[in-house]
Tab-separated table of C-alpha atoms in Angstrom:
chain	number	residue	atom	x	y	z
A	2	MET	CA	57.380	-31.645	-85.404
A	3	ILE	CA	59.191	-33.615	-88.286
A	4	PRO	CA	62.977	-34.144	-88.971
A	5	LEU	CA	64.732	-31.780	-91.204
A	6	ARG	CA	65.153	-32.967	-94.799
A	7	ASN	CA	68.753	-33.417	-95.986
A	8	GLU	CA	69.862	-31.697	-92.802
A	9	GLN	CA	73.519	-30.841	-93.905
A	10	ALA	CA	72.187	-29.207	-97.160
A	11	PHE	CA	69.661	-27.348	-95.109
A	12	HIS	CA	72.330	-25.893	-92.807
A	13	GLU	CA	74.539	-25.051	-95.614
A	14	ARG	CA	71.755	-23.268	-97.319
A	15	PHE	CA	71.045	-21.090	-94.335
A	16	MET	CA	74.714	-20.416	-93.487
A	17	ARG	CA	74.823	-18.637	-96.905
A	18	LEU	CA	72.628	-15.952	-95.510
A	19	LYS	CA	75.872	-14.458	-94.147
A	20	ASN	CA	76.754	-13.432	-97.677
A	21	TRP	CA	73.167	-13.041	-99.027
A	22	LYS	CA	72.452	-10.755	-101.793
A	23	PRO	CA	68.940	-9.905	-103.273
A	24	ARG	CA	67.767	-11.693	-106.270
A	25	ASP	CA	66.246	-9.910	-109.133
A	26	PRO	CA	62.492	-9.857	-107.922
A	27	GLY	CA	61.326	-9.769	-111.509
A	28	LYS	CA	62.764	-13.139	-112.297
A	29	ALA	CA	61.367	-14.569	-109.108
A	30	SER	CA	57.874	-13.528	-109.660
A	31	ALA	CA	57.380	-12.692	-113.228
A	32	LYS	CA	53.989	-14.420	-113.347
A	33	LEU	CA	52.491	-12.598	-110.416
A	34	LYS	CA	49.714	-10.149	-110.931
A	35	VAL	CA	50.854	-8.177	-107.845
A	36	ALA	CA	54.000	-5.968	-107.826
A	37	PRO	CA	57.120	-8.257	-106.954
A	38	PHE	CA	58.645	-7.713	-103.375
A	39	LYS	CA	61.774	-5.851	-103.774
A	40	PHE	CA	64.265	-7.493	-101.394
A	41	LYS	CA	67.038	-5.657	-99.704
A	42	PRO	CA	70.258	-6.899	-98.196
A	43	PHE	CA	69.697	-8.258	-94.701
A	44	SER	CA	71.490	-6.540	-91.771
A	45	HIS	CA	73.494	-8.698	-89.227
A	46	LYS	CA	70.539	-8.566	-86.706
A	47	GLN	CA	67.981	-9.548	-89.358
A	48	LYS	CA	70.024	-12.457	-90.224
A	49	GLN	CA	69.956	-13.515	-86.681
A	50	VAL	CA	66.166	-13.416	-86.956
A	51	LEU	CA	66.255	-15.497	-89.984
A	52	THR	CA	68.430	-18.343	-88.439
A	53	TRP	CA	67.904	-18.179	-84.642
A	54	TRP	CA	65.768	-21.340	-84.674
A	55	ILE	CA	68.028	-23.589	-86.776
A	56	PRO	CA	69.602	-26.493	-84.999
A	57	GLY	CA	73.339	-26.787	-85.403
A	58	VAL	CA	73.621	-23.288	-86.819
A	59	SER	CA	72.307	-21.059	-84.153
A	60	PRO	CA	73.322	-21.224	-80.372
A	61	HIS	CA	69.770	-20.150	-79.657
A	62	ALA	CA	67.855	-22.847	-81.450
A	63	ASN	CA	66.647	-24.363	-77.982
A	64	LYS	CA	64.985	-21.136	-77.107
A	65	ASN	CA	61.060	-21.228	-76.890
A	66	ALA	CA	60.623	-17.674	-78.040
A	67	ILE	CA	62.144	-14.720	-79.719
A	68	ILE	CA	61.299	-10.943	-78.938
A	69	CYS	CA	62.338	-8.204	-81.296
A	70	ASP	CA	61.659	-4.651	-79.737
A	71	GLY	CA	62.979	-1.300	-80.781
A	72	SER	CA	62.286	1.660	-82.806
A	73	VAL	CA	60.038	2.340	-85.568
A	74	ARG	CA	60.895	1.473	-89.124
A	75	ALA	CA	63.668	-0.879	-87.897
A	76	GLY	CA	62.854	-3.694	-90.266
A	77	LYS	CA	61.494	-6.021	-87.414
A	78	THR	CA	58.161	-7.059	-88.963
A	79	VAL	CA	59.263	-8.033	-92.623
A	80	VAL	CA	62.159	-10.335	-91.470
A	81	MET	CA	60.132	-11.795	-88.570
A	82	SER	CA	57.219	-12.845	-90.604
A	83	GLN	CA	59.351	-14.328	-93.135
A	84	SER	CA	61.439	-16.380	-90.796
A	85	PHE	CA	58.254	-17.377	-88.944
A	86	VAL	CA	56.860	-19.074	-92.162
A	87	MET	CA	60.292	-20.540	-93.170
A	88	TRP	CA	60.702	-22.179	-89.620
A	89	ALA	CA	57.093	-23.494	-89.962
A	90	MET	CA	57.587	-24.961	-93.329
A	91	GLU	CA	60.916	-26.431	-92.624
A	92	MET	CA	60.033	-28.106	-89.016
A	93	PHE	CA	56.201	-29.096	-89.661
A	94	SER	CA	53.702	-30.360	-92.099
A	95	ASP	CA	49.928	-30.272	-91.975
A	96	GLU	CA	49.839	-28.239	-88.681
A	97	ASN	CA	48.014	-25.007	-87.581
A	98	PHE	CA	49.869	-21.573	-86.774
A	99	GLY	CA	48.599	-18.442	-85.457
A	100	MET	CA	49.444	-15.019	-86.539
A	101	ALA	CA	47.968	-11.932	-84.594
A	102	GLY	CA	47.859	-8.047	-84.869
A	103	LYS	CA	46.053	-5.535	-82.839
A	104	THR	CA	43.250	-6.056	-85.473
A	105	ILE	CA	42.850	-8.572	-88.469
A	106	GLY	CA	42.782	-5.371	-90.619
A	107	ALA	CA	46.137	-4.223	-89.321
A	108	LEU	CA	47.806	-7.627	-89.518
A	109	ARG	CA	46.668	-7.927	-93.214
A	110	ARG	CA	47.859	-4.327	-94.172
A	111	ASN	CA	51.034	-4.386	-92.190
A	112	VAL	CA	52.179	-8.114	-92.349
A	113	ILE	CA	50.224	-10.363	-94.657
A	114	GLY	CA	50.263	-8.407	-97.701
A	115	PRO	CA	54.187	-7.966	-97.899
A	116	LEU	CA	54.535	-11.570	-96.629
A	117	LYS	CA	52.527	-13.012	-99.393
A	118	ARG	CA	54.559	-11.097	-102.022
A	119	MET	CA	57.856	-12.296	-100.277
A	120	LEU	CA	56.775	-15.948	-100.204
A	121	LYS	CA	55.566	-15.997	-103.774
A	122	ALA	CA	58.871	-14.601	-104.938
A	123	ARG	CA	60.566	-17.395	-103.036
A	124	LYS	CA	58.393	-20.117	-104.727
A	125	TYR	CA	56.038	-20.675	-101.970
A	126	LYS	CA	52.427	-21.394	-102.960
A	127	VAL	CA	50.135	-19.022	-100.856
A	128	ARG	CA	46.255	-19.518	-100.850
A	129	ASP	CA	44.500	-16.791	-98.968
A	130	HIS	CA	41.022	-17.847	-97.591
A	131	ARG	CA	39.885	-14.362	-96.898
A	132	ALA	CA	36.335	-15.284	-95.752
A	133	ASP	CA	37.833	-17.576	-92.934
A	134	ASN	CA	40.873	-15.626	-92.311
A	135	TYR	CA	43.567	-18.138	-92.893
A	136	LEU	CA	46.368	-18.912	-95.291
A	137	THR	CA	47.472	-22.314	-96.661
A	138	ILE	CA	51.043	-22.114	-97.561
A	139	THR	CA	52.740	-24.984	-99.581
A	140	LYS	CA	56.356	-25.793	-100.646
A	141	ASN	CA	58.141	-28.995	-101.661
A	142	GLY	CA	55.056	-31.125	-101.045
A	143	ARG	CA	54.475	-29.561	-97.476
A	144	SER	CA	51.472	-27.492	-96.495
A	145	ASN	CA	50.653	-25.675	-93.329
A	146	TYR	CA	47.752	-23.391	-92.140
A	147	PHE	CA	48.136	-19.921	-90.840
A	148	TYR	CA	45.110	-18.495	-89.022
A	149	LEU	CA	44.806	-14.835	-88.554
A	150	PHE	CA	43.644	-13.077	-85.267
A	151	GLY	CA	43.114	-9.624	-83.895
A	152	GLY	CA	44.152	-8.932	-80.173
A	153	LYS	CA	42.391	-5.647	-79.638
A	154	ASP	CA	40.641	-6.252	-76.352
A	155	GLU	CA	39.784	-8.571	-73.481
A	156	SER	CA	37.069	-10.236	-75.646
A	157	SER	CA	39.666	-11.195	-78.247
A	158	GLN	CA	40.832	-14.204	-76.300
A	159	ASP	CA	37.453	-15.839	-76.966
A	160	LEU	CA	38.123	-16.008	-80.617
A	161	ILE	CA	41.380	-18.143	-80.207
A	162	GLN	CA	39.997	-20.697	-77.803
A	163	GLY	CA	39.863	-24.269	-78.719
A	164	ILE	CA	42.497	-24.325	-81.712
A	165	THR	CA	45.731	-26.315	-81.350
A	166	LEU	CA	48.696	-24.524	-82.649
A	167	ALA	CA	52.378	-25.384	-83.377
A	168	GLY	CA	53.471	-21.649	-83.188
A	169	MET	CA	52.280	-18.025	-82.724
A	170	PHE	CA	53.396	-14.774	-84.243
A	171	PHE	CA	52.596	-11.553	-82.585
A	172	ASP	CA	52.746	-8.189	-84.383
A	173	GLU	CA	52.940	-5.151	-82.024
A	174	VAL	CA	52.397	-7.279	-79.051
A	175	ALA	CA	52.608	-4.285	-76.657
A	176	LEU	CA	49.216	-3.124	-78.137
A	177	MET	CA	47.491	-6.417	-77.047
A	178	PRO	CA	45.820	-7.367	-73.728
A	179	LYS	CA	47.719	-9.945	-71.654
A	180	SER	CA	44.531	-12.141	-71.637
A	181	PHE	CA	44.668	-12.606	-75.356
A	182	VAL	CA	48.506	-13.318	-75.498
A	183	ASP	CA	48.125	-15.789	-72.625
A	184	GLN	CA	45.449	-17.643	-74.285
A	185	ALA	CA	47.146	-17.660	-77.623
A	186	THR	CA	50.454	-18.979	-76.078
A	187	ALA	CA	48.422	-21.564	-74.139
A	188	ARG	CA	46.973	-22.995	-77.543
A	189	CYS	CA	50.667	-23.798	-78.701
A	190	SER	CA	50.753	-27.365	-77.379
A	191	VAL	CA	52.357	-29.142	-80.453
A	192	LYS	CA	55.877	-30.471	-79.570
A	193	GLY	CA	58.511	-27.867	-80.825
A	194	ALA	CA	56.129	-24.958	-80.665
A	195	LYS	CA	57.742	-21.492	-80.650
A	196	PHE	CA	56.567	-17.950	-79.934
A	197	TRP	CA	57.389	-14.811	-82.067
A	198	PHE	CA	56.900	-11.376	-80.740
A	199	ASN	CA	57.738	-7.831	-82.035
A	200	CYS	CA	56.828	-4.452	-80.636
A	201	ASN	CA	57.744	-0.961	-80.112
A	202	PRO	CA	58.418	0.044	-76.604
A	203	ALA	CA	55.743	1.255	-74.075
A	204	GLY	CA	56.271	2.119	-70.359
A	205	PRO	CA	58.523	0.161	-68.009
A	206	TYR	CA	55.667	-1.331	-66.241
A	207	HIS	CA	53.787	-2.600	-69.167
A	208	TRP	CA	52.760	-6.178	-68.686
A	209	PHE	CA	54.769	-7.439	-71.599
A	210	LYS	CA	57.936	-5.844	-70.432
A	211	THR	CA	57.573	-7.134	-66.763
A	212	GLU	CA	56.151	-10.566	-67.842
A	213	TRP	CA	58.579	-11.328	-70.800
A	214	LEU	CA	61.545	-8.904	-71.372
A	215	ASP	CA	62.252	-8.853	-67.720
A	216	GLN	CA	62.038	-12.689	-67.442
A	217	LEU	CA	63.837	-13.797	-70.460
A	218	GLU	CA	65.653	-16.812	-68.639
A	219	ARG	CA	62.561	-18.048	-67.154
A	220	LYS	CA	60.568	-17.754	-70.443
A	221	ASN	CA	63.695	-19.317	-72.179
A	222	ALA	CA	63.399	-16.386	-74.835
A	223	LEU	CA	65.859	-14.594	-76.980
A	224	ASN	CA	65.650	-10.765	-77.179
A	225	LEU	CA	67.055	-8.689	-80.127
A	226	HIS	CA	66.805	-4.965	-79.769
A	227	PHE	CA	66.459	-3.104	-83.059
A	228	THR	CA	67.089	0.516	-84.059
A	229	MET	CA	66.724	2.007	-87.669
A	230	ARG	CA	70.293	1.417	-88.306
A	231	ASP	CA	69.394	-2.332	-88.467
A	232	ASN	CA	67.206	-1.657	-91.598
A	233	LEU	CA	69.493	-1.280	-94.487
A	234	SER	CA	66.624	-0.150	-96.733
A	235	LEU	CA	66.615	3.243	-94.951
A	236	ASP	CA	69.123	5.824	-96.210
A	237	GLU	CA	70.735	8.327	-93.960
A	238	GLU	CA	68.427	11.148	-94.898
A	239	THR	CA	65.306	9.099	-93.966
A	240	ILE	CA	66.894	8.067	-90.452
A	241	LYS	CA	67.445	11.643	-89.847
A	242	ARG	CA	64.183	12.787	-90.828
A	243	TYR	CA	62.602	10.224	-88.460
A	244	GLU	CA	64.978	11.274	-85.615
A	245	ASN	CA	64.083	14.849	-86.082
A	246	MET	CA	60.211	14.118	-85.997
A	247	TYR	CA	60.125	13.405	-82.328
A	248	SER	CA	61.117	14.728	-78.968
A	249	GLY	CA	60.638	13.880	-75.292
A	250	VAL	CA	59.199	10.318	-74.505
A	251	PHE	CA	58.268	9.832	-78.258
A	252	TYR	CA	61.910	10.083	-79.230
A	253	LYS	CA	63.075	7.793	-76.550
A	254	ARG	CA	60.542	5.210	-77.426
A	255	TYR	CA	60.099	5.423	-81.075
A	256	ILE	CA	63.692	6.243	-82.038
A	257	LEU	CA	65.906	4.902	-79.361
A	258	GLY	CA	63.596	2.070	-78.635
A	259	LEU	CA	63.647	2.457	-74.760
A	260	TRP	CA	61.115	1.384	-72.460
A	261	VAL	CA	60.692	4.526	-70.509
A	262	LEU	CA	57.859	6.328	-68.431
A	263	ALA	CA	55.562	8.879	-70.031
A	264	GLU	CA	55.646	11.674	-67.379
A	265	GLY	CA	55.241	15.384	-66.964
A	266	VAL	CA	53.555	17.544	-69.663
A	267	ILE	CA	52.449	15.546	-72.687
A	268	TYR	CA	53.375	18.209	-75.287
A	269	ASP	CA	56.679	19.237	-73.970
A	270	MET	CA	57.620	20.254	-77.337
A	271	PHE	CA	54.911	22.956	-77.592
A	272	ASN	CA	56.519	26.469	-77.634
A	273	GLU	CA	54.276	29.520	-77.725
A	274	GLU	CA	56.933	31.471	-79.635
A	275	LEU	CA	56.897	28.941	-82.343
A	276	HIS	CA	53.375	27.625	-82.360
A	277	LYS	CA	51.151	30.549	-81.301
A	278	ILE	CA	50.328	32.815	-84.080
A	279	PRO	CA	48.655	36.340	-83.588
A	280	ALA	CA	45.082	36.229	-84.630
A	281	SER	CA	45.681	39.283	-86.938
A	282	GLN	CA	48.322	37.119	-88.857
A	283	LEU	CA	46.181	34.269	-89.737
A	284	PRO	CA	45.520	33.662	-93.383
A	285	ASP	CA	42.509	35.264	-94.731
A	286	ARG	CA	41.213	31.950	-96.179
A	287	PHE	CA	42.125	28.180	-96.101
A	288	GLU	CA	41.976	25.316	-98.662
A	289	ARG	CA	39.786	23.289	-96.229
A	290	TYR	CA	38.154	23.611	-92.776
A	291	TYR	CA	37.469	20.961	-90.241
A	292	VAL	CA	35.891	20.878	-86.782
A	293	GLY	CA	36.853	18.985	-83.838
A	294	VAL	CA	34.155	18.479	-81.205
A	295	ASP	CA	34.575	17.383	-77.484
A	296	TYR	CA	31.142	17.110	-76.060
A	297	GLY	CA	30.577	17.113	-72.358
A	298	HIS	CA	27.159	16.761	-70.634
A	299	THR	CA	28.554	17.352	-67.256
A	300	ASN	CA	31.704	19.005	-68.035
A	301	ALA	CA	33.176	21.326	-70.700
A	302	THR	CA	32.144	21.310	-74.457
A	303	VAL	CA	34.799	22.247	-77.122
A	304	PHE	CA	34.510	23.160	-80.722
A	305	LEU	CA	37.698	23.847	-82.587
A	306	LEU	CA	37.726	25.323	-86.102
A	307	ILE	CA	40.848	24.074	-87.886
A	308	GLY	CA	42.043	25.435	-91.234
A	309	GLU	CA	44.393	23.537	-93.626
A	310	LEU	CA	46.675	25.522	-95.985
A	311	HIS	CA	49.770	24.631	-97.812
A	312	GLY	CA	50.523	21.590	-95.731
A	313	LYS	CA	50.084	23.220	-92.403
A	314	LEU	CA	47.054	23.313	-89.815
A	315	TYR	CA	45.813	26.309	-87.923
A	316	VAL	CA	43.531	26.405	-84.958
A	317	VAL	CA	41.539	29.431	-86.062
A	318	LYS	CA	38.967	29.761	-83.323
A	319	GLU	CA	37.537	27.911	-80.342
A	320	TYR	CA	34.217	27.453	-78.562
A	321	TYR	CA	34.646	26.620	-74.756
A	322	HIS	CA	31.539	26.243	-72.453
A	323	SER	CA	32.491	24.938	-69.123
A	324	GLY	CA	28.982	23.311	-68.365
A	325	GLY	CA	28.830	21.535	-65.084
A	326	ALA	CA	32.670	20.973	-64.901
A	327	SER	CA	32.167	17.972	-62.695
A	328	SER	CA	35.573	16.734	-63.358
A	329	GLY	CA	37.067	18.842	-60.595
A	330	GLU	CA	39.510	20.686	-63.010
A	331	GLU	CA	37.551	24.041	-62.815
A	332	GLU	CA	34.641	25.787	-61.299
A	333	ALA	CA	31.424	25.782	-63.333
A	334	THR	CA	31.031	29.397	-64.265
A	335	GLU	CA	28.275	28.637	-66.811
A	336	MET	CA	25.059	26.753	-66.611
A	337	SER	CA	24.969	23.300	-68.386
A	338	LYS	CA	23.282	23.259	-71.716
A	339	SER	CA	20.970	20.639	-73.416
A	340	PRO	CA	22.189	18.900	-76.691
A	341	SER	CA	19.748	21.162	-78.654
A	342	GLU	CA	21.193	24.329	-77.189
A	343	TYR	CA	24.779	23.140	-77.943
A	344	ALA	CA	23.588	22.513	-81.651
A	345	GLU	CA	22.465	25.954	-82.000
A	346	ASP	CA	25.668	27.237	-80.764
A	347	PHE	CA	27.479	25.009	-83.172
A	348	ILE	CA	25.413	26.437	-86.057
A	349	GLU	CA	26.457	29.845	-85.121
A	350	PHE	CA	30.018	28.798	-84.629
A	351	ILE	CA	30.496	27.574	-88.240
A	352	LYS	CA	28.515	30.286	-89.868
A	353	GLY	CA	30.347	31.567	-92.951
A	354	TYR	CA	32.446	28.601	-93.330
A	355	THR	CA	32.258	25.531	-95.615
A	356	ILE	CA	33.238	22.697	-93.296
A	357	SER	CA	34.794	19.559	-94.938
A	358	ARG	CA	34.414	17.248	-92.039
A	359	ILE	CA	33.191	17.561	-88.475
A	360	LEU	CA	34.969	15.010	-85.907
A	361	ILE	CA	32.806	14.198	-83.057
A	362	ASP	CA	33.175	11.225	-80.324
A	363	PRO	CA	30.464	8.844	-81.452
A	364	ALA	CA	29.435	8.573	-77.732
A	365	ALA	CA	27.839	12.121	-78.157
A	366	LYS	CA	24.773	10.597	-79.706
A	367	GLY	CA	22.202	13.206	-78.528
A	368	PHE	CA	24.271	16.055	-79.812
A	369	ILE	CA	24.986	14.275	-83.155
A	370	THR	CA	21.198	13.676	-83.548
A	371	GLU	CA	20.426	17.452	-82.943
A	372	LEU	CA	23.020	18.340	-85.578
A	373	LYS	CA	21.392	16.099	-87.983
A	374	LYS	CA	18.087	17.477	-87.377
A	375	ARG	CA	19.398	20.885	-88.409
A	376	GLY	CA	20.897	19.472	-91.685
A	377	ILE	CA	24.535	18.864	-90.588
A	378	ARG	CA	25.495	15.807	-92.493
A	379	ASN	CA	29.380	15.851	-92.930
A	380	ILE	CA	29.792	14.210	-89.387
A	381	VAL	CA	32.654	11.637	-89.027
A	382	ALA	CA	32.918	9.583	-85.928
A	383	ALA	CA	36.096	10.463	-84.285
A	384	ASP	CA	38.829	7.875	-83.643
A	385	ASN	CA	39.332	7.921	-79.762
A	386	ASP	CA	42.602	5.763	-79.797
A	387	VAL	CA	44.389	8.061	-77.404
A	388	LEU	CA	47.925	7.297	-77.542
A	389	PRO	CA	48.287	7.205	-81.612
A	390	GLY	CA	46.358	10.439	-81.662
A	391	ILE	CA	48.728	12.171	-79.031
A	392	SER	CA	51.675	10.882	-81.114
A	393	ALA	CA	50.151	12.454	-84.157
A	394	VAL	CA	49.755	15.812	-82.499
A	395	ALA	CA	53.312	15.696	-81.065
A	396	VAL	CA	54.804	15.035	-84.656
A	397	ALA	CA	52.637	17.973	-85.984
A	398	LEU	CA	54.193	20.122	-83.388
A	399	THR	CA	57.811	18.979	-83.772
A	400	GLU	CA	57.624	19.515	-87.480
A	401	ASN	CA	56.086	22.954	-86.929
A	402	ILE	CA	52.950	22.148	-89.239
A	403	LEU	CA	50.397	23.088	-86.489
A	404	LYS	CA	49.718	26.625	-85.478
A	405	VAL	CA	47.328	28.056	-82.737
A	406	SER	CA	45.629	31.435	-83.027
A	407	SER	CA	46.230	33.671	-79.930
A	408	ALA	CA	42.454	34.036	-79.787
A	409	CYS	CA	42.270	30.325	-78.630
A	410	VAL	CA	43.059	30.868	-75.131
A	411	ASN	CA	41.830	27.726	-73.639
A	412	THR	CA	43.589	25.554	-76.238
A	413	LEU	CA	46.769	27.423	-75.495
A	414	ARG	CA	46.139	26.939	-71.659
A	415	GLU	CA	45.575	23.349	-72.065
A	416	PHE	CA	48.931	22.602	-73.831
A	417	GLY	CA	50.787	23.567	-70.768
A	418	SER	CA	48.433	21.534	-68.276
A	419	TYR	CA	47.734	18.248	-70.273
A	420	VAL	CA	49.966	15.839	-68.424
A	421	TRP	CA	50.485	12.130	-68.110
A	422	ASP	CA	48.776	9.999	-65.345
A	423	ILE	CA	51.776	8.706	-63.257
A	424	LYS	CA	49.414	6.220	-61.499
A	425	ALA	CA	48.414	4.711	-64.798
A	426	GLN	CA	52.038	4.334	-65.702
A	427	GLU	CA	52.613	2.226	-62.535
A	428	ARG	CA	49.875	-0.057	-63.911
A	429	GLY	CA	51.744	-0.228	-67.276
A	430	GLU	CA	49.340	2.114	-68.977
A	431	ASP	CA	49.889	5.202	-71.057
A	432	LYS	CA	47.006	7.664	-70.169
A	433	PRO	CA	46.709	11.349	-69.798
A	434	ILE	CA	44.929	12.634	-66.577
A	435	LYS	CA	41.375	13.475	-67.496
A	436	LYS	CA	41.687	17.128	-66.680
A	437	PHE	CA	42.351	20.019	-68.993
A	438	ASP	CA	41.960	17.747	-71.857
A	439	HIS	CA	38.826	19.014	-73.716
A	440	CYS	CA	40.573	21.272	-76.323
A	441	MET	CA	43.290	18.622	-76.572
A	442	ASP	CA	40.611	15.937	-77.402
A	443	ALA	CA	39.073	17.914	-79.943
A	444	LEU	CA	42.395	18.862	-81.546
A	445	ARG	CA	43.521	15.240	-81.497
A	446	TYR	CA	40.286	14.133	-83.316
A	447	VAL	CA	41.172	16.241	-86.354
A	448	VAL	CA	44.981	15.877	-86.412
A	449	TYR	CA	44.719	12.042	-86.160
A	450	MET	CA	42.296	11.909	-88.832
A	451	LEU	CA	44.397	13.884	-91.305
A	452	LEU	CA	47.808	12.722	-90.346
A	453	GLY	CA	47.322	9.279	-88.855
A	454	LYS	CA	44.121	7.546	-89.396
A	455	ASN	CA	43.679	8.448	-93.181
A	456	LYS	CA	46.877	6.954	-94.660
A	457	GLN	CA	45.838	7.894	-98.185
A	458	LYS	CA	45.493	11.555	-97.433
A	459	THR	CA	48.278	13.720	-99.248
A	460	PHE	CA	48.375	16.332	-96.511
A	461	GLY	CA	51.700	17.920	-96.086
A	462	ARG	CA	53.065	17.016	-99.550
A	463	VAL	CA	54.885	20.381	-99.641
A	464	VAL	CA	57.146	19.352	-96.933
A	465	GLY	CA	58.506	16.250	-98.851
A	466	THR	CA	57.078	12.837	-97.925
A	467	THR	CA	53.483	13.115	-96.834
A	468	ALA	CA	52.802	13.723	-93.094
A	469	ALA	CA	50.387	10.728	-93.356
A	470	ASP	CA	53.401	8.462	-94.342
A	471	ARG	CA	55.392	9.597	-91.638
A	472	ILE	CA	52.645	9.056	-88.987
A	473	GLY	CA	52.028	5.706	-90.512
A	474	ALA	CA	55.143	4.498	-88.856
A	475	LEU	CA	53.191	4.476	-85.417
A	476	THR	CA	49.995	3.042	-86.346
């Protein structure tokens, strides 16, 4: 760590943030090839994030860490990443820093892209070494190096070993394993190093809640809780729209920003009077068809045919074969079938329909092979990221863009019996009980692909902004 240059002038410059107004971004970055970042006025809480580390200005400058938790779309990430770089560039020179997301791809999309535009508008020079995943940032004769990491699983800690860091920024830390965060913080051995965390809430027993938020004094950390009201770039209509998207545990976490248990029925917003449609009243044809498949060798196998029409999804029909039913949720009323037999059933199931995509768990390799032997090519590996998928289905139900045919009796039954695993909650994990989940898994694969995973999809354009944009708040 190096002394502040012209300390009084530095303090005065940051004190002016109290009356900060956005500059004309066109003037700030007229030579940029990318679109200039459009700065908005900072809220009081965002100004706290920008200045918390400044000696002589902030009463929290002696803290080792800052934790910003709270609702979606609260403006945490943008201001934290900007402040992290400002701190690094004012306090250090020729040092290494770390920035982590759940994956490097997510970090680049959610943090690095906007950050580069902000920094260039503020006259920082940014060189992105994409092949090696680090940035060189320079201003006023000082340069520092910002290495990018993904913290998606236990093996991620191996990638950060060995490096010496002067600070670490964690985007969506609640999605990262404890082992990775522990390893990353252990690398910050340079004098004056600090940690920066942001996240949306999970359960009250989540490791980050118990290890950091519940131990702020021991960790010498500052916690700032954000809601959408702290993001001045959101108008009232947008805030209300987000508030109306969620119910139950999702509302408490994503809107109120509370660390609460996920318990009871998962889709408590499901209402048969609203979401069930008589089979006789289904549209005659749809714009596109999709099939979600939950394949089970020793338990149930499910195919769901889902139609898309005018910004809504309809579960048109289902195939349900109980198989061995070894999960204990039901008795095996039917003999198990081989992958080739299930493939023949699938061909019969889709007869007469032009299917855009077939979503199957990639673990069902034998079944996928049998389908390909029969000329089925439009197979997509389903994303089995459970919680974001559940969130996508919950939003579709809350916004009433998902309907289920009365003929799909097993799907309707599972909506009422698909529940959270309370024992997993006590371990700090959000998981459903692995019972009565076969139709729910097949449905989740399709809905998440359309509304969550594929951000460019223009599904739902008839209801205002795209449903993909709305789900994008969670992923």
